[in-house]
DNA sequence: CTGAAAGCGCTTACAG
DNA sequence: CTGAAAGCGCTTACAG
């Protein structure tokens, strides 16, 4: 009968304040409002008018509508970050770094997926409909990037080996993996295993190959079936280790390197459940040095990676790209460092 | 001289495909393209034309531009989630739940802040310029919500005590805190302390007051200065505990309840450094039951909160609001459960 | 069933 | 310095 029941879910309490309303209130054109609201008054708006608009803006509580603005400009102030695993605390630190560099000019949109899953290029392409000002892609696989075929400012994080012309900030995981192998060799281990991540992320491949190579160079032996892989998940890692351990033990394995600390936690957990002495019977190492690794049982020997710095540097590079500034260095590599704890050395 | 060097940062490789291009390609109007692209053909577009448009869309690789669409509709397909602490792994699970309920129709935009910091209402209001389809606010403080004065679909997470008419999904932290107190009393503790979070989040207040009340009811004593607070950070919690411990020890404190597992990790770490025996000399409990708590040294007794479910239910409620469906229940409360581990009971 | 047209809110040459 | 006007890409009454 009437339409008073139409606005159901969300009846707007007050109408949106538009630039036109501000213009009318201040007695100027919307063009002038736009100039003032965007701080482009320099030599284009008289001090008198600028003051009038500023007053009207604060009086009315005007906020530039980013939808209208984006459509007009052709680009939004959104920065999209694509990452395979938000549940990893390491990632939270990366985000913090990104945000600190981004400031408040840009909105950070996180495209997250389920643990260890890479987002599909199709999903991400849909996000491109938001016309992001730039794209940050963490630990991509080569295929994803190719499918994405993004145009516009793009910086990769933790993505080694992607061609020297594509901007990236990397972590020196190769050195970290070598340090791990050297540490094991120095502690007398001769037969070792590797617990890998299941996604074919380049960083995982590098961690694995660098470790295996260095282990071989150092005269350590890696038996058949001593390289296994699971999703980044404590429980699944524990299961995989439980299944592998009898054969490994028989093969004389006394140390296991894990692709991430999370994997290592699974091993520690299962070892405790099974009564395997760490590090006496088995030495365990991780990768990432999560904040919890100082506190696990026992403390976890791990490769510390500068997460916050990674995010910060990547965002800084992206900002330069967005502003059309040249990059001094297309690709950066940040140092890693080995943290030795009780999981490899008796306290 | 020429303008070939104008597009600096990002020369678009191919032009954006617009509805107009699709329309021309298919020999129809843009109105028809819009109808087909949005799946609103039912009784409005002939099968022949629909097929032509579908073909043109896939041939040209057309993707609806969400900026244009949002401006026209007055609302975007973005859902903004505001949360005080992304670095908490608990939060990652909440996000996972939100995403699983949201599906691919909506983009989730995370407004994250630094650890433990609540986002300013001003920041968030700026996000409203993105015209989100809905808002999810995790652990807000009352002031924030008032300042925000958001219109439109809104669901609160972990926000008890906000008036019965505002949609919220809560966690039964009160019961959890009581369980903790009862557990301590049952284990013979008579003098206890509390390590709180520093943000005046309602959930923290509830955890604290429920614990302190239950402790008192159970005849346990809480000395002066036995309630302290720090940011959610392992190191800071460790420092605060280190400073408080001598006086606490003198006062006869034998158990400490922490507002979050992260705080508890700090206590465990410091206790180890100082050679304080856990749980012999001091029993420690957390809250949240993070995945690492099963694996800390010793395992941490904690209140398990259903993070993933929290996110899922909240997103489901929000979707109903967005679709104008009625909510069966305005506020839900999800059960917590006590996990007893080695930090309170000798293994 | 179909298309021309208005309109969402903003920005930016352009003419004055 | 200023404002009228076009245009960004889409959606949706509206008239046919």
XYZ file of C-alpha atoms (C1' of nucleotides) in Angstrom:
726
model
C 0.000 0.000 0.000
C 2.654 2.456 0.999
C 6.376 2.177 0.671
C 7.342 3.079 4.194
C 8.518 -0.460 4.835
C 10.874 -0.537 1.903
C 14.176 0.416 3.482
C 14.487 -2.629 5.617
C 17.970 -3.635 6.540
C 19.497 -0.234 6.781
C 17.592 2.979 6.778
C 20.264 5.665 6.466
C 19.906 7.965 9.416
C 21.263 10.983 7.614
C 21.719 11.541 3.930
C 25.175 11.345 2.531
C 26.820 14.740 2.323
C 27.920 15.410 -1.251
C 30.268 17.909 -2.782
C 27.231 19.621 -4.283
C 25.801 20.221 -0.834
C 29.087 21.653 0.356
C 29.279 23.826 -2.762
C 25.842 25.240 -2.167
C 26.556 25.807 1.497
C 29.767 27.662 0.697
C 28.382 29.484 -2.306
C 30.934 28.105 -4.762
C 31.056 25.472 -7.484
C 31.682 21.769 -6.947
C 34.925 22.208 -8.840
C 36.172 24.514 -6.122
C 35.007 22.118 -3.435
C 36.925 19.322 -5.104
C 40.066 21.405 -5.307
C 39.888 22.349 -1.647
C 38.965 18.888 -0.425
C 41.961 17.480 -2.233
C 44.350 20.156 -1.051
C 44.987 21.447 -4.552
C 44.249 25.054 -3.772
C 47.742 26.347 -4.519
C 47.259 29.139 -7.035
C 43.858 27.830 -8.019
C 41.488 28.877 -5.270
C 41.387 32.244 -3.534
C 42.075 32.246 0.158
C 38.598 33.585 0.793
C 36.839 30.800 -1.080
C 39.132 28.162 0.334
C 38.249 29.274 3.843
C 34.539 29.209 3.038
C 34.800 25.676 1.678
C 36.868 24.452 4.602
C 34.248 25.817 6.959
C 31.414 24.224 5.010
C 33.223 20.892 4.885
C 33.693 20.722 8.613
C 30.234 22.087 9.301
C 28.546 19.512 7.122
C 30.970 16.705 7.909
C 31.782 16.136 4.275
C 33.966 13.179 3.335
C 35.047 12.652 -0.256
C 33.186 9.705 -1.662
C 35.882 7.373 -2.825
C 33.604 5.600 -5.238
C 32.845 8.749 -7.172
C 36.413 9.868 -6.870
C 37.800 6.569 -8.068
C 35.506 6.426 -11.038
C 36.497 9.898 -12.048
C 40.202 9.403 -11.530
C 40.230 5.957 -13.043
C 41.980 4.525 -10.041
C 41.102 4.025 -6.404
C 43.142 4.612 -3.290
C 42.988 0.941 -2.479
C 46.055 -1.238 -2.335
C 45.395 -4.903 -2.636
C 47.617 -7.411 -0.938
C 47.383 -11.018 -1.966
C 48.772 -13.614 0.375
C 48.584 -17.353 0.724
C 48.364 -17.637 4.454
C 47.021 -15.090 6.818
C 46.924 -17.553 9.693
C 50.689 -17.471 9.836
C 51.757 -14.989 12.516
C 54.709 -14.184 10.305
C 52.260 -12.645 7.908
C 50.731 -10.421 10.569
C 54.118 -8.818 11.016
C 54.473 -8.324 7.280
C 51.116 -6.569 7.242
C 52.164 -4.331 10.087
C 55.180 -3.289 8.048
C 53.073 -2.608 4.991
C 50.666 -0.475 6.959
C 53.363 1.549 8.613
C 54.805 2.468 5.231
C 51.456 3.086 3.597
C 50.182 5.636 6.072
C 46.604 6.730 5.752
C 46.511 7.742 2.108
C 45.770 4.248 0.975
C 43.389 1.574 2.140
C 44.887 -1.859 2.427
C 42.651 -4.604 1.128
C 43.724 -8.058 2.125
C 42.814 -10.846 -0.210
C 43.167 -13.821 2.044
C 42.645 -17.454 1.345
C 42.552 -20.572 3.398
C 45.746 -21.689 5.044
C 48.414 -22.459 2.507
C 46.074 -22.014 -0.450
C 47.150 -19.639 -3.123
C 44.360 -17.363 -4.292
C 43.155 -18.129 -7.772
C 44.117 -15.658 -10.428
C 40.439 -15.388 -11.324
C 39.555 -14.253 -7.806
C 42.301 -11.739 -7.876
C 41.335 -10.480 -11.275
C 37.926 -9.733 -9.887
C 39.609 -7.620 -7.244
C 41.180 -5.671 -10.068
C 37.655 -4.394 -10.704
C 38.227 -2.308 -7.604
C 40.899 -0.466 -9.570
C 43.575 -0.716 -6.953
C 46.293 1.891 -6.922
C 48.753 -0.942 -6.562
C 49.208 -4.619 -5.920
C 51.329 -6.428 -3.361
C 51.707 -10.156 -3.889
C 53.246 -12.317 -1.202
C 54.916 -15.610 -2.037
C 53.276 -16.073 -5.439
C 53.786 -19.062 -7.620
C 54.974 -18.267 -11.140
C 51.797 -19.511 -12.761
C 49.608 -17.285 -10.646
C 51.507 -14.240 -11.693
C 51.354 -15.157 -15.328
C 47.612 -15.765 -15.211
C 47.054 -12.547 -13.347
C 48.786 -10.533 -16.057
C 48.252 -7.449 -13.984
C 48.936 -4.049 -15.322
C 49.740 -1.225 -12.962
C 52.081 -0.896 -10.005
C 53.037 -4.256 -8.569
C 55.580 -5.376 -5.990
C 56.281 -8.967 -5.050
C 57.206 -10.098 -1.551
C 59.205 -13.158 -0.775
C 59.270 -14.109 -4.427
C 62.797 -14.922 -5.485
C 63.663 -15.758 -9.045
C 61.033 -13.821 -10.943
C 63.139 -12.025 -13.503
C 65.277 -9.033 -12.631
C 62.869 -6.442 -14.018
C 59.927 -7.224 -11.796
C 60.026 -5.307 -8.513
C 60.388 -7.571 -5.517
C 61.561 -7.636 -1.931
C 63.052 -10.971 -1.011
C 64.365 -12.770 2.020
C 67.696 -14.482 2.018
C 66.265 -17.912 2.712
C 69.087 -19.629 0.857
C 71.638 -18.391 3.347
C 69.270 -19.312 6.163
C 68.892 -22.849 4.877
C 72.657 -23.184 4.536
C 73.144 -21.955 8.087
C 70.730 -24.624 9.240
C 72.594 -27.379 7.449
C 75.920 -26.124 8.758
C 74.519 -26.027 12.274
C 73.371 -29.630 12.000
C 76.664 -30.808 10.570
C 78.547 -28.996 13.303
C 76.475 -30.859 15.858
C 77.459 -34.195 14.462
C 74.374 -35.157 12.491
C 75.045 -37.339 9.494
C 71.584 -38.441 8.401
C 68.788 -35.876 8.124
C 65.226 -35.376 6.888
C 63.195 -32.493 5.505
C 59.549 -31.585 6.132
C 58.391 -29.312 3.334
C 55.342 -27.108 2.719
C 52.905 -28.465 0.203
C 52.366 -25.353 -1.901
C 54.860 -24.993 -4.700
C 55.842 -21.566 -3.528
C 59.253 -20.525 -4.732
C 60.472 -19.724 -1.253
C 59.691 -23.270 -0.147
C 61.515 -24.710 -3.087
C 64.531 -22.531 -2.337
C 64.540 -23.455 1.317
C 64.416 -27.107 0.457
C 66.934 -27.192 -2.367
C 69.393 -24.941 -0.538
C 69.167 -27.113 2.555
C 69.492 -30.375 0.672
C 72.413 -29.105 -1.369
C 74.250 -27.723 1.613
C 73.579 -30.924 3.547
C 75.060 -32.973 0.733
C 78.080 -30.681 0.451
C 78.660 -31.087 4.164
C 78.635 -34.851 3.813
C 75.238 -35.442 5.409
C 73.038 -38.167 4.037
C 69.346 -37.787 3.105
C 67.692 -41.209 2.749
C 64.903 -42.089 0.334
C 61.530 -40.896 1.627
C 63.205 -38.508 4.012
C 61.637 -35.535 2.242
C 57.928 -35.200 2.924
C 55.430 -32.328 2.652
C 52.232 -31.106 4.327
C 50.074 -28.021 4.514
C 51.214 -25.370 6.979
C 49.320 -26.798 9.927
C 50.522 -28.068 13.267
C 48.195 -31.062 13.324
C 48.862 -32.194 9.772
C 52.594 -31.834 10.256
C 52.339 -33.936 13.403
C 50.458 -36.640 11.517
C 52.917 -36.697 8.658
C 55.837 -36.933 11.039
C 54.161 -39.708 13.014
C 53.762 -41.727 9.862
C 57.310 -41.168 8.670
C 59.173 -41.565 11.951
C 59.471 -45.369 12.252
C 61.171 -45.652 8.874
C 63.279 -42.588 9.542
C 64.424 -43.909 12.856
C 65.371 -47.171 11.229
C 67.300 -45.214 8.597
C 69.310 -43.495 11.293
C 67.873 -40.008 10.931
C 68.790 -37.786 13.881
C 67.729 -34.351 12.633
C 64.844 -32.859 10.721
C 64.627 -29.447 9.089
C 61.135 -28.032 8.624
C 60.064 -25.525 5.988
C 58.249 -23.426 8.586
C 58.101 -23.131 12.342
C 54.499 -24.248 12.205
C 55.584 -27.551 10.692
C 58.213 -27.833 13.374
C 55.639 -27.310 16.120
C 53.816 -30.340 14.788
C 56.974 -32.380 14.984
C 57.687 -31.200 18.523
C 54.146 -32.009 19.569
C 54.228 -35.492 18.110
C 57.694 -36.144 19.480
C 56.470 -35.279 22.943
C 53.437 -37.529 22.540
C 55.639 -40.387 21.374
C 58.315 -39.791 23.966
C 60.991 -39.003 21.414
C 63.691 -36.983 23.143
C 64.423 -33.586 21.593
C 67.215 -32.869 20.824
C 68.758 -36.069 22.207
C 67.130 -38.501 19.821
C 66.026 -36.001 17.195
C 67.070 -32.426 16.507
C 64.383 -30.196 14.996
C 64.672 -26.879 13.181
C 62.101 -24.428 11.822
C 62.027 -21.470 9.535
C 60.537 -17.992 10.145
C 61.303 -17.674 13.858
C 57.726 -16.972 14.896
C 57.273 -15.209 18.235
C 56.226 -18.511 19.774
C 59.405 -20.325 18.873
C 61.317 -18.800 21.755
C 58.695 -20.317 23.954
C 57.978 -23.754 22.565
C 58.929 -26.969 24.274
C 61.826 -27.052 23.795
C 62.688 -23.686 22.242
C 62.865 -24.023 18.478
C 66.030 -23.420 16.512
C 64.905 -21.396 13.530
C 65.878 -18.962 10.803
C 64.799 -15.465 11.703
C 63.326 -13.554 8.797
C 62.665 -9.793 9.061
C 58.901 -9.860 8.497
C 58.076 -6.307 9.448
C 60.896 -4.940 7.339
C 59.788 -7.062 4.409
C 56.352 -5.463 4.473
C 57.711 -1.993 4.951
C 60.207 -2.139 2.122
C 57.664 -3.632 -0.259
C 55.134 -0.908 0.498
C 57.792 1.761 0.071
C 58.690 0.401 -3.328
C 55.049 0.244 -4.328
C 54.510 3.846 -3.284
C 57.404 4.904 -5.485
C 55.895 3.032 -8.386
C 52.507 4.617 -7.803
C 54.043 8.058 -7.693
C 55.968 7.381 -10.853
C 59.309 7.645 -9.099
C 62.186 5.489 -10.274
C 63.265 2.574 -8.074
C 66.868 2.731 -6.984
C 66.898 -1.024 -6.783
C 64.355 -3.207 -8.503
C 64.912 -6.157 -6.209
C 66.003 -6.111 -2.591
C 67.109 -9.054 -0.510
C 66.864 -8.865 3.258
C 69.222 -10.823 5.493
C 68.189 -13.781 7.587
C 69.833 -14.987 10.772
C 69.985 -18.281 12.618
C 68.516 -18.518 16.112
C 69.849 -21.520 17.983
C 67.634 -22.930 20.744
C 66.952 -26.080 22.682
C 65.468 -28.105 19.832
C 68.966 -28.691 18.448
C 71.255 -28.052 21.360
C 70.810 -29.394 24.872
C 70.120 -26.437 27.132
C 57.344 16.967 -27.633
C 55.156 13.959 -27.759
C 53.212 12.327 -24.949
C 54.504 8.812 -25.321
C 56.346 9.055 -22.046
C 53.332 10.154 -20.055
C 52.099 6.859 -18.654
C 55.039 6.238 -16.421
C 54.415 3.938 -13.559
C 51.886 1.752 -15.214
C 51.267 1.683 -18.888
C 48.109 -0.408 -19.246
C 48.901 -3.199 -21.615
C 45.349 -3.535 -22.818
C 42.485 -1.114 -22.459
C 39.844 -1.914 -19.933
C 36.916 -3.753 -21.452
C 33.712 -1.822 -20.772
C 30.073 -2.757 -21.013
C 29.822 -0.465 -24.002
C 32.426 -2.508 -25.850
C 30.592 -5.696 -25.044
C 27.318 -4.123 -26.159
C 28.764 -3.100 -29.480
C 30.366 -6.486 -29.978
C 27.083 -8.267 -29.273
C 24.920 -5.774 -31.112
C 22.766 -4.891 -28.106
C 22.461 -2.025 -25.629
C 24.523 -1.613 -22.506
C 21.333 -2.117 -20.512
C 21.092 -5.627 -21.880
C 24.745 -6.265 -21.164
C 24.220 -5.155 -17.573
C 21.231 -7.427 -17.165
C 23.103 -10.431 -18.504
C 26.316 -9.731 -16.615
C 24.323 -9.562 -13.401
C 22.296 -12.664 -14.100
C 19.020 -10.762 -14.202
C 17.904 -12.107 -17.545
C 14.832 -13.916 -16.227
C 11.927 -12.611 -18.277
C 13.887 -9.554 -19.298
C 16.311 -10.655 -21.970
C 15.595 -12.987 -24.858
C 17.542 -16.199 -24.944
C 19.079 -15.171 -28.262
C 20.378 -11.871 -26.968
C 21.502 -13.391 -23.700
C 23.594 -15.916 -25.591
C 25.109 -13.220 -27.759
C 26.085 -11.206 -24.713
C 27.491 -14.189 -22.880
C 29.633 -14.965 -25.900
C 30.823 -11.389 -26.183
C 31.634 -11.242 -22.488
C 33.832 -14.288 -22.568
C 35.371 -13.339 -25.888
C 36.354 -9.887 -24.683
C 37.089 -10.959 -21.114
C 34.693 -8.444 -19.663
C 34.576 -7.993 -15.897
C 32.023 -5.690 -14.323
C 33.805 -2.629 -13.075
C 32.923 -2.488 -9.424
C 33.631 1.199 -9.171
C 31.050 2.096 -11.779
C 28.687 -0.487 -10.439
C 29.043 0.709 -6.881
C 28.488 4.302 -7.797
C 25.373 3.423 -9.677
C 23.967 1.105 -7.049
C 24.932 3.357 -4.188
C 26.686 0.536 -2.439
C 29.737 -1.590 -3.120
C 30.270 -5.291 -2.723
C 32.909 -4.650 -0.123
C 32.567 -5.773 3.441
C 34.790 -3.984 5.868
C 36.046 -5.706 8.944
C 37.540 -3.615 11.701
C 39.708 -5.341 14.243
C 42.117 -4.278 16.921
C 44.744 -6.935 16.532
C 45.547 -8.817 13.416
C 48.785 -10.151 14.846
C 46.793 -12.393 17.120
C 46.514 -15.839 15.522
C 43.073 -16.052 17.074
C 42.034 -13.353 14.690
C 43.287 -15.253 11.674
C 40.846 -18.003 12.504
C 38.020 -15.511 12.855
C 38.842 -14.174 9.403
C 38.824 -17.647 7.971
C 35.325 -18.121 9.341
C 34.152 -14.827 7.906
C 35.504 -15.675 4.512
C 33.960 -19.097 4.429
C 30.525 -17.618 5.088
C 30.979 -14.700 2.724
C 31.806 -16.719 -0.352
C 32.918 -14.843 -3.418
C 30.101 -12.329 -3.732
C 31.744 -9.910 -1.368
C 35.251 -8.618 -0.985
C 36.540 -8.567 2.534
C 38.481 -5.441 3.396
C 40.466 -5.672 6.572
C 41.025 -2.480 8.456
C 43.909 -3.449 10.667
C 45.777 -1.443 13.202
C 48.878 -1.959 15.229
C 48.828 -4.631 17.905
C 46.225 -3.891 20.510
C 45.376 -0.493 19.094
C 41.774 0.195 18.336
C 41.262 1.891 14.998
C 40.150 5.472 15.260
C 36.569 6.171 14.347
C 37.845 8.810 11.941
C 39.906 6.256 10.047
C 36.987 3.961 9.873
C 34.644 6.693 8.755
C 36.957 7.267 5.862
C 36.520 3.631 4.951
C 32.806 4.281 4.830
C 33.595 6.331 1.735
C 34.073 2.981 0.068
C 30.365 2.393 0.625
C 30.704 -1.027 2.118
C 27.784 -3.411 1.831
C 28.261 -4.135 5.508
C 30.491 -3.690 8.507
C 31.971 -6.242 10.870
C 33.507 -4.838 14.024
C 35.587 -7.049 16.285
C 35.984 -6.270 19.972
C 34.999 -2.604 19.748
C 35.012 -0.263 22.645
C 31.720 1.532 23.273
C 33.114 4.930 22.432
C 34.379 3.804 19.079
C 30.987 2.573 18.095
C 29.285 5.738 19.177
C 31.727 7.911 17.276
C 31.398 5.751 14.220
C 27.641 6.214 14.136
C 27.508 3.957 11.140
C 24.383 3.490 9.175
C 23.851 0.306 7.232
C 24.271 -3.366 8.027
C 26.557 -3.909 10.999
C 27.424 -6.935 13.098
C 29.643 -6.879 16.146
C 31.973 -9.701 17.121
C 33.100 -10.430 20.624
C 31.279 -7.343 21.882
C 29.166 -8.249 24.873
C 26.935 -5.718 26.557
C 26.070 -3.437 23.662
C 22.308 -3.257 23.982
C 20.037 -6.086 22.903
C 19.011 -4.520 19.597
C 22.438 -4.327 18.036
C 23.395 -7.511 16.187
C 26.349 -9.267 17.747
C 28.010 -12.636 18.035
C 29.654 -13.088 21.393
C 31.844 -15.548 23.186
C 31.003 -16.854 26.594
C 34.128 -15.476 28.211
C 32.402 -15.073 31.557
C 31.884 -18.795 31.874
C 35.447 -19.341 30.690
C 36.837 -17.004 33.340
C 34.774 -18.729 36.016
C 36.047 -22.109 34.905
C 39.569 -20.795 35.256
C 38.967 -19.571 38.786
C 37.291 -22.830 39.752
C 40.197 -24.779 38.315
C 42.675 -22.776 40.361
C 40.647 -23.136 43.539
C 40.313 -26.867 42.976
C 44.089 -27.060 42.739
C 44.543 -25.457 46.111
C 45.517 -21.931 45.150
C 44.483 -19.295 47.661
C 46.285 -16.171 46.465
C 46.195 -15.250 42.790
C 47.060 -12.475 40.324
C 45.680 -11.227 37.032
C 47.550 -9.964 33.955
C 45.155 -7.909 31.867
C 45.203 -6.457 28.345
C 45.688 -2.745 28.196
C 42.923 -1.824 25.756
C 39.622 -1.176 27.430
C 37.902 -3.725 25.271
C 34.712 -5.041 26.789
C 35.793 -8.641 26.455
C 38.897 -7.904 28.534
C 36.860 -6.204 31.196
C 34.483 -9.153 31.339
C 37.288 -11.672 31.540
C 38.864 -9.762 34.367
C 35.772 -8.971 36.404
C 34.331 -12.468 35.990
C 37.607 -14.000 37.079
C 38.080 -11.691 40.038
C 34.494 -12.159 41.181
C 34.591 -15.911 40.883
C 37.954 -15.985 42.633
C 36.544 -14.003 45.522
C 33.454 -16.200 45.702
C 35.691 -19.233 45.870
C 37.583 -17.731 48.766
C 40.746 -16.884 46.873
C 42.608 -13.728 47.763
C 43.801 -11.093 45.280
C 46.382 -8.813 46.900
C 46.873 -5.122 46.149
C 48.870 -4.626 42.944
C 48.097 -8.153 41.843
C 46.177 -6.887 38.818
C 48.446 -5.438 36.134
C 48.026 -4.772 32.414
C 50.129 -4.674 29.245
C 49.697 -4.603 25.495
C 49.141 -7.978 23.850
C 52.803 -8.717 23.346
C 54.981 -11.536 24.618
C 57.942 -9.335 25.440
C 55.988 -6.613 27.206
C 54.071 -9.169 29.215
C 57.343 -10.763 30.224
C 58.702 -7.413 31.369
C 55.592 -6.558 33.347
C 55.641 -9.930 35.047
C 59.329 -9.631 35.852
C 58.705 -6.340 37.567
C 55.711 -7.572 39.524
C 56.988 -10.992 40.565
C 59.155 -10.169 43.601
C 56.253 -8.431 45.355
C 53.817 -11.119 44.245
C 56.020 -13.860 45.523
C 56.307 -12.077 48.851
C 52.522 -11.766 48.929
C 52.152 -15.503 48.510
C 50.770 -15.549 44.977
C 50.873 -19.039 43.461
C 48.749 -18.605 40.347
C 48.285 -15.997 37.625
C 45.473 -15.733 35.117
C 46.284 -13.891 31.891
C 43.800 -12.097 29.669
C 45.244 -13.739 26.566
C 47.525 -16.637 25.745
C 50.007 -14.164 24.351
C 50.319 -12.540 27.752
C 50.745 -15.974 29.269
C 53.580 -16.811 26.874
C 55.407 -13.811 28.219
C 54.966 -15.055 31.753
C 56.144 -18.535 30.801
C 59.164 -17.115 29.055
C 60.144 -14.910 31.962
C 59.498 -17.687 34.464
C 61.861 -19.934 32.557
C 64.494 -17.205 32.436
C 64.160 -16.617 36.159
C 64.012 -20.295 37.031
C 60.506 -20.083 38.457
C 59.017 -23.557 38.384
C 55.735 -23.871 36.455
C 53.329 -25.045 37.793
C 55.147 -25.960 41.025
C 55.906 -22.442 42.169
C 53.462 -20.611 39.912
C 50.463 -21.816 37.932
C 49.725 -19.886 34.727
C 46.586 -19.721 32.622
C 45.757 -18.058 29.326
C 42.695 -17.208 27.341
C 41.965 -17.954 23.634
C 43.714 -21.319 23.380
C 45.909 -20.353 20.451
C 47.267 -23.205 18.358
C 50.648 -22.766 20.019
C 49.364 -23.257 23.517
C 49.290 -27.005 23.171
C 52.946 -26.754 22.393
C 54.373 -24.192 24.742
C 56.727 -24.983 27.565
C 54.892 -26.204 29.525
C 51.573 -26.593 27.703
C 49.312 -23.696 28.579
C 46.016 -24.145 30.386
C 43.611 -21.885 28.527
C 40.008 -21.123 27.654
C 39.204 -22.344 24.192
C 37.104 -19.907 22.197
C 35.534 -20.971 18.881
C 37.253 -18.412 16.648
C 36.331 -19.837 13.288
C 32.695 -20.222 14.297
C 32.641 -16.688 15.620
C 33.644 -15.336 12.235
C 31.282 -17.594 10.364
C 28.217 -16.753 12.426
C 28.933 -13.043 12.303
C 29.266 -13.096 8.532
C 26.073 -15.118 8.212
C 24.200 -12.580 10.283
C 25.615 -9.738 8.246
C 24.564 -11.398 5.008
C 21.018 -11.660 6.318
C 21.040 -8.007 7.197
C 22.369 -7.086 3.776
C 19.688 -9.152 2.096
C 17.028 -7.581 4.249
C 16.187 -10.872 5.907
C 15.099 -10.882 9.525
C 17.520 -12.199 12.139
C 16.187 -15.106 14.145
C 18.385 -14.057 17.019
C 19.895 -10.607 17.297
C 22.684 -11.717 19.593
C 24.357 -15.100 19.758
C 26.703 -16.342 22.415
C 29.107 -19.161 21.601
C 30.321 -21.543 24.270
C 33.845 -21.626 25.603
C 35.633 -24.589 27.109
C 38.542 -25.016 29.481
C 41.678 -26.798 28.267
C 43.809 -28.001 31.136
C 47.521 -28.428 30.432
C 50.871 -28.523 32.162
C 51.016 -24.871 33.169
C 48.587 -25.569 35.998
C 48.827 -29.282 36.569
C 52.024 -31.279 36.829
C 52.160 -33.602 33.833
C 11.826 -8.017 -24.638
C 14.589 -3.692 -25.835
C 17.170 0.656 -25.839
C 17.706 5.740 -24.947
C 18.538 8.360 -21.165
C 19.192 9.866 -16.506
C 21.829 9.597 -12.648
C 25.297 7.905 -9.000
C 29.613 11.691 -6.978
C 33.562 13.156 -8.294
C 37.602 15.374 -11.115
C 39.512 17.946 -14.701
C 40.416 20.210 -18.869
C 38.374 24.317 -20.743
C 36.720 28.942 -21.495
C 36.283 32.930 -19.311
C 40.785 32.579 -9.736
C 36.114 30.564 -11.125
C 32.265 27.728 -12.805
C 29.710 25.113 -16.503
C 30.150 20.916 -18.474
C 31.897 16.518 -19.906
C 33.055 12.177 -18.589
C 34.443 7.982 -15.632
C 31.276 2.807 -16.092
C 27.503 1.145 -14.519
C 22.301 0.329 -13.286
C 17.561 1.182 -13.542
C 13.172 3.151 -14.120
C 10.808 4.401 -18.275
C 8.624 4.397 -22.752
C 7.945 1.694 -26.373
